[in-house]
One Martini backbone bead per residue (centre of mass of N, CA, C, O) as a GRO file, in nm:
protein
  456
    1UNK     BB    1   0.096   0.033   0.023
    2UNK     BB    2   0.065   0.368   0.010
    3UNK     BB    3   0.260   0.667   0.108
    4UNK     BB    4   0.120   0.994   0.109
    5UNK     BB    5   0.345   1.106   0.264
    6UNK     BB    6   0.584   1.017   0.120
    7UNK     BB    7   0.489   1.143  -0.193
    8UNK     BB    8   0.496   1.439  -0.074
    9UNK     BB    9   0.761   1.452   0.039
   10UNK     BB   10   0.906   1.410  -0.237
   11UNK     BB   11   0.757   1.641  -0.431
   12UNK     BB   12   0.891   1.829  -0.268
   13UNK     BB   13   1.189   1.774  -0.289
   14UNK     BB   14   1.175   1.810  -0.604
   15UNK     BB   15   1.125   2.111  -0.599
   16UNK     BB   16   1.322   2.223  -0.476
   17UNK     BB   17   1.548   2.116  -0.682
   18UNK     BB   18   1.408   2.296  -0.894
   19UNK     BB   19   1.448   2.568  -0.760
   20UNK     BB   20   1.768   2.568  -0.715
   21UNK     BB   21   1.840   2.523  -1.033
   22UNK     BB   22   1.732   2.748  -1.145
   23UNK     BB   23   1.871   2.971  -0.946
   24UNK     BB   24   2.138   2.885  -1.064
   25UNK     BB   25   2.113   2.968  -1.349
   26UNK     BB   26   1.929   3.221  -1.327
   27UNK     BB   27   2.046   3.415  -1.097
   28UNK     BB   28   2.164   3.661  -1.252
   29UNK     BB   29   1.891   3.749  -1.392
   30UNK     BB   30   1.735   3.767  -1.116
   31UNK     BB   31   1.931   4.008  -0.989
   32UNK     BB   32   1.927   4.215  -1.275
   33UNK     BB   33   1.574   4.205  -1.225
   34UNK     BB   34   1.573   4.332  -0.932
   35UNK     BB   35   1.764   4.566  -0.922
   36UNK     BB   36   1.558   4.702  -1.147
   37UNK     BB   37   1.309   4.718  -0.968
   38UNK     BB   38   1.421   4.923  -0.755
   39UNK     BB   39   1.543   5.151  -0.929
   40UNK     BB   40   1.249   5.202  -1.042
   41UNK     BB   41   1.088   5.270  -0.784
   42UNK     BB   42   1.286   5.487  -0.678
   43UNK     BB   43   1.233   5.666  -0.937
   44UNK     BB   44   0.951   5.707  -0.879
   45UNK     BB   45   1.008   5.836  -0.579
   46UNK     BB   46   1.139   6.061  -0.706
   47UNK     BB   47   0.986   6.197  -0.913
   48UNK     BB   48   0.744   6.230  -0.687
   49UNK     BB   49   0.912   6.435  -0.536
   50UNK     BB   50   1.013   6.633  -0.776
   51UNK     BB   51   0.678   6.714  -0.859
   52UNK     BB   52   0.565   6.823  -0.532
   53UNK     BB   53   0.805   6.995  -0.478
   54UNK     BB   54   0.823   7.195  -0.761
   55UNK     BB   55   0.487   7.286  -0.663
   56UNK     BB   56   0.503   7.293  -0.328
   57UNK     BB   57   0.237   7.080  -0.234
   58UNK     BB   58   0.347   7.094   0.071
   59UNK     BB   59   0.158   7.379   0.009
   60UNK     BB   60  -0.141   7.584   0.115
   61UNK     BB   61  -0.125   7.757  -0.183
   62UNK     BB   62  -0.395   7.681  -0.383
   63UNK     BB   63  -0.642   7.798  -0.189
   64UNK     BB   64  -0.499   8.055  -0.249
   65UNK     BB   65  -0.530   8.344  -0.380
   66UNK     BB   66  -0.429   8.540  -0.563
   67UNK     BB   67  -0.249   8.798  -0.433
   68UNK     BB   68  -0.154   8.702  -0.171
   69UNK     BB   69   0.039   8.771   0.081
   70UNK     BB   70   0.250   8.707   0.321
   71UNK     BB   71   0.119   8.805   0.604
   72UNK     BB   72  -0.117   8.552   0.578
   73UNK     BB   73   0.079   8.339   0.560
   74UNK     BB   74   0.296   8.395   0.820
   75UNK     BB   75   0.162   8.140   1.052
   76UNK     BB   76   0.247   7.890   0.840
   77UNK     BB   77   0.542   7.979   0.783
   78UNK     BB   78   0.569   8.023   1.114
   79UNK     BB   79   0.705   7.828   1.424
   80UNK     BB   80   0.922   8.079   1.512
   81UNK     BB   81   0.978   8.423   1.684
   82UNK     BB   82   1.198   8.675   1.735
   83UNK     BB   83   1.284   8.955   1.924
   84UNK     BB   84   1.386   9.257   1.867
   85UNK     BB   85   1.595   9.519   2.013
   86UNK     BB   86   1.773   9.787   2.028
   87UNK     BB   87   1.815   9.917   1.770
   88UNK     BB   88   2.066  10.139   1.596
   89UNK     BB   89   2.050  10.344   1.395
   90UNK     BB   90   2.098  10.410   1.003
   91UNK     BB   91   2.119  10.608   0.759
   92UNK     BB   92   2.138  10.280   0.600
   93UNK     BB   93   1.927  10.072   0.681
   94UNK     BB   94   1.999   9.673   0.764
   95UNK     BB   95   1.846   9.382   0.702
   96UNK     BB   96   1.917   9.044   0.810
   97UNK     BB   97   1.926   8.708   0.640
   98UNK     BB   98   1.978   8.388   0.718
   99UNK     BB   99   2.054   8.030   0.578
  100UNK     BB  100   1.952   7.768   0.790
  101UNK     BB  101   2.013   7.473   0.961
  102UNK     BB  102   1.958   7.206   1.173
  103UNK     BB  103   2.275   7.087   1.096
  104UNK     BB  104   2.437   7.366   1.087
  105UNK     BB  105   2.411   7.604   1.283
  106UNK     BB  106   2.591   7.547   1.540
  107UNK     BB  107   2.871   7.554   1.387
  108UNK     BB  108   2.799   7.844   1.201
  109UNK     BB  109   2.756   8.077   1.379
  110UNK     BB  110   3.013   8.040   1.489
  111UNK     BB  111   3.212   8.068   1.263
  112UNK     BB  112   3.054   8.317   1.090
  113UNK     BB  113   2.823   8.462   1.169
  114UNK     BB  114   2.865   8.601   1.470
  115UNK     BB  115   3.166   8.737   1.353
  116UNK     BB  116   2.992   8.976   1.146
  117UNK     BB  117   2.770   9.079   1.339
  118UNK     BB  118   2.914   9.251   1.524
  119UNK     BB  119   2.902   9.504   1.294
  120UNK     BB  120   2.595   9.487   1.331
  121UNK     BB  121   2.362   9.809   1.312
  122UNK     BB  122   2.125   9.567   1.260
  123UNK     BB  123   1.952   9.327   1.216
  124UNK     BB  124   1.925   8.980   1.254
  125UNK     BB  125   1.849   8.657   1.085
  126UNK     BB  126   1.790   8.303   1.165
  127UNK     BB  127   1.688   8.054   0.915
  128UNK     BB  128   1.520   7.776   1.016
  129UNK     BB  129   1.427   7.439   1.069
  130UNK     BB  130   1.604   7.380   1.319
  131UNK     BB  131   1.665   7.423   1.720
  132UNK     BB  132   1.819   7.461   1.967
  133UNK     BB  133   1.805   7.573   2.291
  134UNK     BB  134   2.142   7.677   2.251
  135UNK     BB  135   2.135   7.833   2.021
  136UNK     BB  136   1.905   8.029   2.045
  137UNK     BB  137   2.005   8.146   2.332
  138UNK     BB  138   2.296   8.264   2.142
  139UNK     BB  139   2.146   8.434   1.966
  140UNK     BB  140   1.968   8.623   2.137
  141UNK     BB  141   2.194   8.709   2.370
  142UNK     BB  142   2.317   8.884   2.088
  143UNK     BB  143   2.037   9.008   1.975
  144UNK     BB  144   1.934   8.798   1.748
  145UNK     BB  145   1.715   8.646   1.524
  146UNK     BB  146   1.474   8.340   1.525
  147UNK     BB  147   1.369   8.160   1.244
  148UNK     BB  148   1.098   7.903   1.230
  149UNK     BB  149   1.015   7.663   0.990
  150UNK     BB  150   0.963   7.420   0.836
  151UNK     BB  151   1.057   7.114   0.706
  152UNK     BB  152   0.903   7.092   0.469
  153UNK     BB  153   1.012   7.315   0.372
  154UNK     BB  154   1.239   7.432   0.106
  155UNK     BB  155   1.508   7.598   0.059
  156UNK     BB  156   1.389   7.731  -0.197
  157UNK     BB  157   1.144   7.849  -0.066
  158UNK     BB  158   1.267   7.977   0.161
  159UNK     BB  159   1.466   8.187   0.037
  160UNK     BB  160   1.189   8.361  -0.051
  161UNK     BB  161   1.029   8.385   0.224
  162UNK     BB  162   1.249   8.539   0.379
  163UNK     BB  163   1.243   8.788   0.240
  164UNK     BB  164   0.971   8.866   0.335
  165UNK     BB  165   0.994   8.828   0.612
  166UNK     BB  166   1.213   9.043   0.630
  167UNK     BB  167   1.004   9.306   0.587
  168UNK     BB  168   0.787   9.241   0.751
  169UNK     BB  169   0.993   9.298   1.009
  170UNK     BB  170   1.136   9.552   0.873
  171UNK     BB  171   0.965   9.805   0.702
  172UNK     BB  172   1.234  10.049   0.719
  173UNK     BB  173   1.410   9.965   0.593
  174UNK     BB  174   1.698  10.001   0.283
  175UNK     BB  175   1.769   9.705   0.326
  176UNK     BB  176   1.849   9.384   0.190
  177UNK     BB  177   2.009   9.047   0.340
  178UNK     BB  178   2.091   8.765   0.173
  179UNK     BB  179   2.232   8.458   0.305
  180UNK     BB  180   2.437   8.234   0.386
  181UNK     BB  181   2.591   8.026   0.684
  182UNK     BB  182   2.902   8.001   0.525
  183UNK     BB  183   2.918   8.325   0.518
  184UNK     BB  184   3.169   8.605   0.477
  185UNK     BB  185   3.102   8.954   0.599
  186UNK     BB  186   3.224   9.269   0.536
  187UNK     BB  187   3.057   9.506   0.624
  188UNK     BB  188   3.151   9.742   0.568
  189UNK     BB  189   3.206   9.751   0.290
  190UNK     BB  190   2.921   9.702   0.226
  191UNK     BB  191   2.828  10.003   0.318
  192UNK     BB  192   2.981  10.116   0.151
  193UNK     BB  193   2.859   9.995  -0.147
  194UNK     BB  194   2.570  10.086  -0.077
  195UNK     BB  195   2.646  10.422  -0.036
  196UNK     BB  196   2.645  10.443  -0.373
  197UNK     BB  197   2.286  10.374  -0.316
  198UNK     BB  198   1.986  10.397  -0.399
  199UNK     BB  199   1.657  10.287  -0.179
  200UNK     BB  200   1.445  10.410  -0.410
  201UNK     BB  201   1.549  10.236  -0.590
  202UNK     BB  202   1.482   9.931  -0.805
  203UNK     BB  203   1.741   9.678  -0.651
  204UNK     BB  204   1.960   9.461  -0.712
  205UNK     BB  205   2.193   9.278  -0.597
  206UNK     BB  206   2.537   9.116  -0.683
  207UNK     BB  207   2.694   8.768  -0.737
  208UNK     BB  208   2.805   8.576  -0.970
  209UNK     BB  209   2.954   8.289  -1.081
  210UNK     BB  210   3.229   8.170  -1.195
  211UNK     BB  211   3.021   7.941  -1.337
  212UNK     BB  212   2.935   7.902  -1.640
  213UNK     BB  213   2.711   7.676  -1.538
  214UNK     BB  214   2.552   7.796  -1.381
  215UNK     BB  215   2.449   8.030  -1.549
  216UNK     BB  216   2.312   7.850  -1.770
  217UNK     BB  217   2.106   7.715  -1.558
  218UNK     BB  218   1.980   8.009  -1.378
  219UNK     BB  219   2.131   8.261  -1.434
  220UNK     BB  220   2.122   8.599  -1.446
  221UNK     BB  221   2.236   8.645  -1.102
  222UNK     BB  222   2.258   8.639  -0.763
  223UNK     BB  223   2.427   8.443  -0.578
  224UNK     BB  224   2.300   8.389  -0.253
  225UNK     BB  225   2.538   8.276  -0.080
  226UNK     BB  226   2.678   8.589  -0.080
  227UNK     BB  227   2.440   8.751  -0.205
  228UNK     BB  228   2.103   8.928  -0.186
  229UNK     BB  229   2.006   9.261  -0.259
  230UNK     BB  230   1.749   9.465  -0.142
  231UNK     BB  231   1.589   9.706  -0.186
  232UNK     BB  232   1.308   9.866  -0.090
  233UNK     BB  233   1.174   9.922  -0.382
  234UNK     BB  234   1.183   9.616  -0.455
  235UNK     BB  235   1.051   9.500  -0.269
  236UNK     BB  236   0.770   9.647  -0.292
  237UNK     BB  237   0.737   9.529  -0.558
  238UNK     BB  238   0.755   9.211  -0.468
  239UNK     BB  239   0.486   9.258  -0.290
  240UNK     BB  240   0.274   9.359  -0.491
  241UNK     BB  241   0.283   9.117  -0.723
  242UNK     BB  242   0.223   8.851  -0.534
  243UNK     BB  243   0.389   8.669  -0.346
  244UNK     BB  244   0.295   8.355  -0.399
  245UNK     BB  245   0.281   8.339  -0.697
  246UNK     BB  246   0.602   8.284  -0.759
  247UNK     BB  247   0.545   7.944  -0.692
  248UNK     BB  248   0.359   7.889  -0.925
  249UNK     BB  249   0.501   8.013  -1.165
  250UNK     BB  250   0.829   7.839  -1.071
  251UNK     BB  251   0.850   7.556  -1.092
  252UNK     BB  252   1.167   7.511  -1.212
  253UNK     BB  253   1.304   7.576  -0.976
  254UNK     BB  254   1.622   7.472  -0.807
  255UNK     BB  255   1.681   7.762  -0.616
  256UNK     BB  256   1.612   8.010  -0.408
  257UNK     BB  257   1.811   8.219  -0.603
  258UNK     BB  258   1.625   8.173  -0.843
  259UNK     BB  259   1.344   8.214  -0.731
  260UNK     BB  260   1.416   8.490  -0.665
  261UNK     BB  261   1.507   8.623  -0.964
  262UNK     BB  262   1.238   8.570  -1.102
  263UNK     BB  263   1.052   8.742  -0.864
  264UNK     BB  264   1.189   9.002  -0.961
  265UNK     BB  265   1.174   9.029  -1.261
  266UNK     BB  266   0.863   9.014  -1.252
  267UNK     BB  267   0.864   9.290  -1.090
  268UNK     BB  268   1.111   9.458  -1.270
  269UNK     BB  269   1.406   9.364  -1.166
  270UNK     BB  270   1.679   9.385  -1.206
  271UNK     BB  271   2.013   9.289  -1.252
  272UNK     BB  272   2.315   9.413  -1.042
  273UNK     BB  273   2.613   9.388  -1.045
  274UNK     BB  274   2.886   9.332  -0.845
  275UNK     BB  275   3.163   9.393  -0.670
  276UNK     BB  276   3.256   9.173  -0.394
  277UNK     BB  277   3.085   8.869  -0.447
  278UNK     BB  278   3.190   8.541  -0.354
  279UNK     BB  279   3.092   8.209  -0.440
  280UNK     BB  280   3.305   7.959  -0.464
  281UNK     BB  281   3.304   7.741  -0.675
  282UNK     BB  282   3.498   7.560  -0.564
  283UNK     BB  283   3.832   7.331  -0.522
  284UNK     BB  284   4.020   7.346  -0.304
  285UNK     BB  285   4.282   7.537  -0.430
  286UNK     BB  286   4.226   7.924  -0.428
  287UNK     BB  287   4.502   8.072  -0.404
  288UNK     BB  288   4.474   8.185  -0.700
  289UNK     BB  289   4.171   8.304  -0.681
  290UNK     BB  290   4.255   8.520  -0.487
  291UNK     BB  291   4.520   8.675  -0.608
  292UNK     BB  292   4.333   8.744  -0.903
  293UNK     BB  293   4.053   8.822  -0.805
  294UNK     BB  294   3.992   8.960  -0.507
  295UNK     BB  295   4.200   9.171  -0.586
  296UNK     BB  296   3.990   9.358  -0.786
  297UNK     BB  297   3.833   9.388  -0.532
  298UNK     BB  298   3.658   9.456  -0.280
  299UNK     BB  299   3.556   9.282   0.002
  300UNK     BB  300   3.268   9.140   0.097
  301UNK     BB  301   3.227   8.838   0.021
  302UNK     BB  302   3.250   8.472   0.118
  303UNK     BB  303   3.178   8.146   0.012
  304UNK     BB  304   3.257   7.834   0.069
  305UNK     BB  305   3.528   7.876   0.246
  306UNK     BB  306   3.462   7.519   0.389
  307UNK     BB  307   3.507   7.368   0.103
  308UNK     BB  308   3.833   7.479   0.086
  309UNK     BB  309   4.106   7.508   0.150
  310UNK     BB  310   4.324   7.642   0.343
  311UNK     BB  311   4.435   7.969   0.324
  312UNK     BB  312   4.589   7.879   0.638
  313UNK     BB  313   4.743   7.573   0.654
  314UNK     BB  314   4.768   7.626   1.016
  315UNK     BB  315   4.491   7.679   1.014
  316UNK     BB  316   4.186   7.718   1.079
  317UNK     BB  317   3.896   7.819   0.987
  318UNK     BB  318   3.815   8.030   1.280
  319UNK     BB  319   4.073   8.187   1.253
  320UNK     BB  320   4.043   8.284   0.975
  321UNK     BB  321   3.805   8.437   1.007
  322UNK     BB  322   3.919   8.642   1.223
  323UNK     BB  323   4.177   8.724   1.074
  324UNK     BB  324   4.013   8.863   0.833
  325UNK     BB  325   3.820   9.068   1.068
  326UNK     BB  326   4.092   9.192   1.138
  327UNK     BB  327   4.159   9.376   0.940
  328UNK     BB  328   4.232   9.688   0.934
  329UNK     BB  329   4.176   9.731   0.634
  330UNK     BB  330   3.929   9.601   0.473
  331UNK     BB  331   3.969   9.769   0.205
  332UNK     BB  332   4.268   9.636   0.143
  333UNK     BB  333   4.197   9.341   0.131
  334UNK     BB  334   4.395   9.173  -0.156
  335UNK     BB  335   4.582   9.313  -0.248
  336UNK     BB  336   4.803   9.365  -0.546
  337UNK     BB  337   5.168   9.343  -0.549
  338UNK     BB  338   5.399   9.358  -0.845
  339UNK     BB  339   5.746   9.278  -0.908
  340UNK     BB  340   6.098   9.440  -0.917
  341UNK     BB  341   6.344   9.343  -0.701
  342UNK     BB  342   6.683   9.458  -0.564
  343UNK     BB  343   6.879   9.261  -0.440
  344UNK     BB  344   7.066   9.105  -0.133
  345UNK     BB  345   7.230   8.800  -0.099
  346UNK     BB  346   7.488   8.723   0.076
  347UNK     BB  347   7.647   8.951  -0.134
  348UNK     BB  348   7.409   8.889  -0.372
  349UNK     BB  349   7.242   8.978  -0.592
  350UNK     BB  350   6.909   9.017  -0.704
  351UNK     BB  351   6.663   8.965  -0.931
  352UNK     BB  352   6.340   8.985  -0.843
  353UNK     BB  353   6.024   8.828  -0.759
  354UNK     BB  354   5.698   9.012  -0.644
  355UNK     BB  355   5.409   8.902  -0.440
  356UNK     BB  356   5.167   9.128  -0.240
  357UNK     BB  357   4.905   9.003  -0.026
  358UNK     BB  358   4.669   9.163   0.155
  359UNK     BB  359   4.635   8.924   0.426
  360UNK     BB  360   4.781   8.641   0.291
  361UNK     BB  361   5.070   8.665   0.084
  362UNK     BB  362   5.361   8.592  -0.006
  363UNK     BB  363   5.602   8.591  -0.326
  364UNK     BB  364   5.961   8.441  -0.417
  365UNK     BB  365   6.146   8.499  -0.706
  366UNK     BB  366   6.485   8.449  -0.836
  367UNK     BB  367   6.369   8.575  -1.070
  368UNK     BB  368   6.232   8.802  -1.401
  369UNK     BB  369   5.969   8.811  -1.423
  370UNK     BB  370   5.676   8.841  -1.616
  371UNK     BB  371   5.415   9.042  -1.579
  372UNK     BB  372   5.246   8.906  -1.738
  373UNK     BB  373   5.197   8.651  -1.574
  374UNK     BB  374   4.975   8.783  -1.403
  375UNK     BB  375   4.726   8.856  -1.617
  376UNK     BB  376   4.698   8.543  -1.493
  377UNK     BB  377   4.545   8.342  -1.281
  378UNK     BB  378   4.614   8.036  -1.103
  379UNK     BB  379   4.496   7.722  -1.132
  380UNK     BB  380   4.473   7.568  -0.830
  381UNK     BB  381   4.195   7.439  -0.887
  382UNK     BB  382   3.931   7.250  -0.877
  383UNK     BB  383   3.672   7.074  -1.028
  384UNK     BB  384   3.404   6.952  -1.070
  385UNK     BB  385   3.339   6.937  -1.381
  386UNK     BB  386   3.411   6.869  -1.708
  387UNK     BB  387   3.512   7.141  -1.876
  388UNK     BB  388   3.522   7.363  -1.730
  389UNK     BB  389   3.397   7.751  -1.742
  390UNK     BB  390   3.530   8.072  -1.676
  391UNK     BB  391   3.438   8.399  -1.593
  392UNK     BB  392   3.650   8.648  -1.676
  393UNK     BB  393   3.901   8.453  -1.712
  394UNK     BB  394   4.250   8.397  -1.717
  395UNK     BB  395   4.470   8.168  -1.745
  396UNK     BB  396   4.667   7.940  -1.577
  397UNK     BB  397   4.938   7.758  -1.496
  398UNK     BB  398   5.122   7.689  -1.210
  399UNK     BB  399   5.358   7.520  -1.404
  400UNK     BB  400   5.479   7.845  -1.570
  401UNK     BB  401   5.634   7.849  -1.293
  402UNK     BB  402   5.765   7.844  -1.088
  403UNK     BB  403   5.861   7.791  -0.776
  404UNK     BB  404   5.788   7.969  -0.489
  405UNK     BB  405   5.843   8.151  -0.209
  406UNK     BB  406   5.626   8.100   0.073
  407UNK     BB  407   5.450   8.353   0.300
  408UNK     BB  408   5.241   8.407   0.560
  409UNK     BB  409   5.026   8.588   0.730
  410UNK     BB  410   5.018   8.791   1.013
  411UNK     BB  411   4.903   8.959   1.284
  412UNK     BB  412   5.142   9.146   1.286
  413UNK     BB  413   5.209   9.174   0.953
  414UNK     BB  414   5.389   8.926   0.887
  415UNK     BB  415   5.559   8.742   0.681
  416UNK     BB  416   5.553   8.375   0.686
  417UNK     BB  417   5.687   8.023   0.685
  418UNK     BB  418   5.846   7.932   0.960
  419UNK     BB  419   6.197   7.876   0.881
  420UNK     BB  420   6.300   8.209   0.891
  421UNK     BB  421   6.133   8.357   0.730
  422UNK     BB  422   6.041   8.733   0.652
  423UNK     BB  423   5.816   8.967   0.541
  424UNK     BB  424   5.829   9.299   0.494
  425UNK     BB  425   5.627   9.578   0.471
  426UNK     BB  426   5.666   9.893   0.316
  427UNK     BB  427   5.551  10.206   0.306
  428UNK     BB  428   5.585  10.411  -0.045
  429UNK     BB  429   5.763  10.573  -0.281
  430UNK     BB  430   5.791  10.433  -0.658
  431UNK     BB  431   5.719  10.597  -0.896
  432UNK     BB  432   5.446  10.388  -0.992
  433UNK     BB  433   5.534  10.143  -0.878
  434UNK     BB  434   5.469   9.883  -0.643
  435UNK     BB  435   5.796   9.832  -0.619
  436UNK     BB  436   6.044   9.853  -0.406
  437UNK     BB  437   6.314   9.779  -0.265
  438UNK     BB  438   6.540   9.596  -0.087
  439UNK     BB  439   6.592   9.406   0.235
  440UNK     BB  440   6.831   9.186   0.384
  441UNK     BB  441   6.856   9.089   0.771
  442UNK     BB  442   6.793   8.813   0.955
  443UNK     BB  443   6.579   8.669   0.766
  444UNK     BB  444   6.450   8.965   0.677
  445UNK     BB  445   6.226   9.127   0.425
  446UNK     BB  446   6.223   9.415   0.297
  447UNK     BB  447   5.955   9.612   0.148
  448UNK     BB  448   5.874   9.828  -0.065
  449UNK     BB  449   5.557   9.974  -0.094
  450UNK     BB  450   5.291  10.104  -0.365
  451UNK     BB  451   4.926  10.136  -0.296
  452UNK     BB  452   4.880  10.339  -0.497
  453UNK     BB  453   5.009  10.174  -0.782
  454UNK     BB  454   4.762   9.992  -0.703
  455UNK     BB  455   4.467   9.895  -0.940
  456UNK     BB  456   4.161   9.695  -0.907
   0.00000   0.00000   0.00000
């Protein structure tokens, strides 16, 4: 007689067999259609997240009508604000909102924000999506206001709300200054530059990429993250607008300060270019472009400067920014002078060249380098993606020169090496050329320069 559990569980153990079989043939191709499967749905959660994303859906938005303020929306996009009192009044008024996330706020207030805020004599806003009760309080004990949005907003979105927010906050003020919080201000310069303009005129003011690429793709617009300046007159213009509409209206915005320029267009305000508002897209060692580039005019901000290698190669971050707003005199920060020194060493003549960074560094090399070498950049900084192109931008490599011997700037106002050298400028008057006369006596080279005869 049969054994119907037996032939059962035979029958079941050759499937098992037959499945193990399959799985083994076919493995290959069942991993690389399981894994096209994952990417597949990937693929589809990202795209969905892309355009409820790009559309704002996760604003309450659609069912507000067309031409709404944001001060009407102004208690659902703000879960908390601090007030700020005591403001100084300044003959032109500005205040400021930075935009800064719950991830690195604590950070960076100290390393950046903190540290130029202190020069201003006026409003200052950190616009962030969530913050400790510890740098809440550090923030607000220094004077300063603390504005927190939901998480929900994409900071594409925050950094449009931001400047609304701050205008509803502060409209009195004759600029507003939006920055991100990674980017380093130099305050004076900047309100010098300020009272060149008068905010009765519809002004947008900035610095745009250096990055051929970024401006094909975004526009010819100020990059928030340097800094995106609107007069009181521009702000009118984009709040008369109809605040929310331009959420609407430009879902293609893919950053911040593009949806920023797209809605100050919309209200009729062009964008004006300014220097000295650097957005640093760059990697790696900048120190070709700032001795070529930041030395062409006066510093207002650097973005991205966390993001470059050290400019003071033995200093850390925030020692660099102490050093940077320490500057005495911050309107000549990174001025450059270059020439030919006939200098003395070891009792041996040398005709030498030299070029003197102000605030940053010197480079002396032993032989008279023809000073066309220097109207191009030193292209020191690596590329984000192949093929770049820089804007306005001169380049050379940096080995079309020997290798100079640098020493950098010190607190003292000594360029120093380490090693026993340093180089000391006296001002004085070179008869039009930016250097002459140099003398070395017990490792110190001094150095005249006439900073009358170099311009930016």
């Amino acid at each position: 007689m049969l054994d119907v559990s037996k032939m059962k569980s035979a029958e079941l153990t050759l499937e098992l067999l037959h499945i193990r079989r399959v799985l083994r043939v076919y493995k290959i191709r069942i991993m690389i259609l399981s894994g096209f499967a994952c990417l597949s749905f990937l693929s589809l959660v990202i795209c969905l997240l892309i355009m409820t994303g790009s559309r704002c859906s996760h604003i309450p938005i659609e069912p507000i009508p067309r031409g709404t303020r944001y001060g009407d929306f102004q208690a659902e996009a703000v879960m908390y604000a601090s007030e700020i009192v005591d403001v100084i009044p300044t003959d032109h008024r500005v205040a400021f909102s930075v935009l800064s996330h719950r991830s690195q706020i604590d950070d960076r207030y100290l390393t950046y924000t903190r540290r130029w805020a202190e020069a201003v004599q006026g409003p200052v806003y950190v616009n962030t999506d969530g913050v400790t009760p510890e740098t809440q309080e550090l923030i607000e004990s220094d004077g300063h206001g603390v504005v927190v949005m939901p998480r929900e907003l994409l900071a594409t979105i925050r950094f449009y709300l931001m400047a609304l927010d701050l205008f509803e906050r502060e409209p009195g003020s004759d600029w507003f200054v939006l920055v991100d919080d990674d980017c380093l201000l130099f305050v004076p310069n900047l309100l010098a530059l300020l009272a060149t303009f008068d905010p009765a005129m519809p002004l947008y003011l900035g610095g745009t990429s250096e990055r051929s690429r970024s401006v094909a793709r975004h526009g010819w617009m100020a990059s928030g993250g340097a800094g995106a300046v609107l007069s009181r007159a521009a702000m009118a213009r984009l709040v008369a607008l109809g605040s929310l509409d331009c959420l609407l209206d430009h879902p293609e915005a893919t950053n911040g300060d593009e949806l920023l320029s797209l809605c100050v267009f919309d209200a009729g305000v062009p964008f004006t270019p300014v220097p000295g508002l650097h957005q640093l897209d760059l990697r790696g060692d900048a120190s070709g472009y700032v001795e070529g580039v930041l030395s062409r005019s006066v510093p207002v901000s650097m973005h991205h400067l966390g993001s470059i290698d050290r400019l003071y190669p033995s200093l850390s971050n925030e020692v660099t920014v102490t050093r940077l707003l320490n500057y005495t005199r911050p309107e000549t920060l990174f001025q450059r002078a270059v020439g030919h020194v006939s200098l003395e060493i070891d009792g041996e003549p040398c005709n030498a060249t030299i070029s003197v960074v102000r605030g940053f560094r010197a480079q002396l090399w032993d032989s008279p380098l023809p000073l066309s070498t220097f109207a191009r950049v030193s292209k020191t900084w690596r590329d984000s993606s192949k093929g770049e192109v820089y804007r306005d931008i001169a380049l050379r490599s940096p080995s079309a020169v020997p290798r100079p011997l640098t020493v950098y700037y010190g607190d003292d106002g000594v360029y120093r090496d380490g090693r026993g050298l340093s180089v000391s400028t006296v001002d004085g008057d070179c008869g039009g050329l930016p250097l002459c006369g140099g003398a070395m006596a017990d490792g110190v080279l001094n150095v005249t320069v006439d900073w009358d005869a170099v311009s930016l």
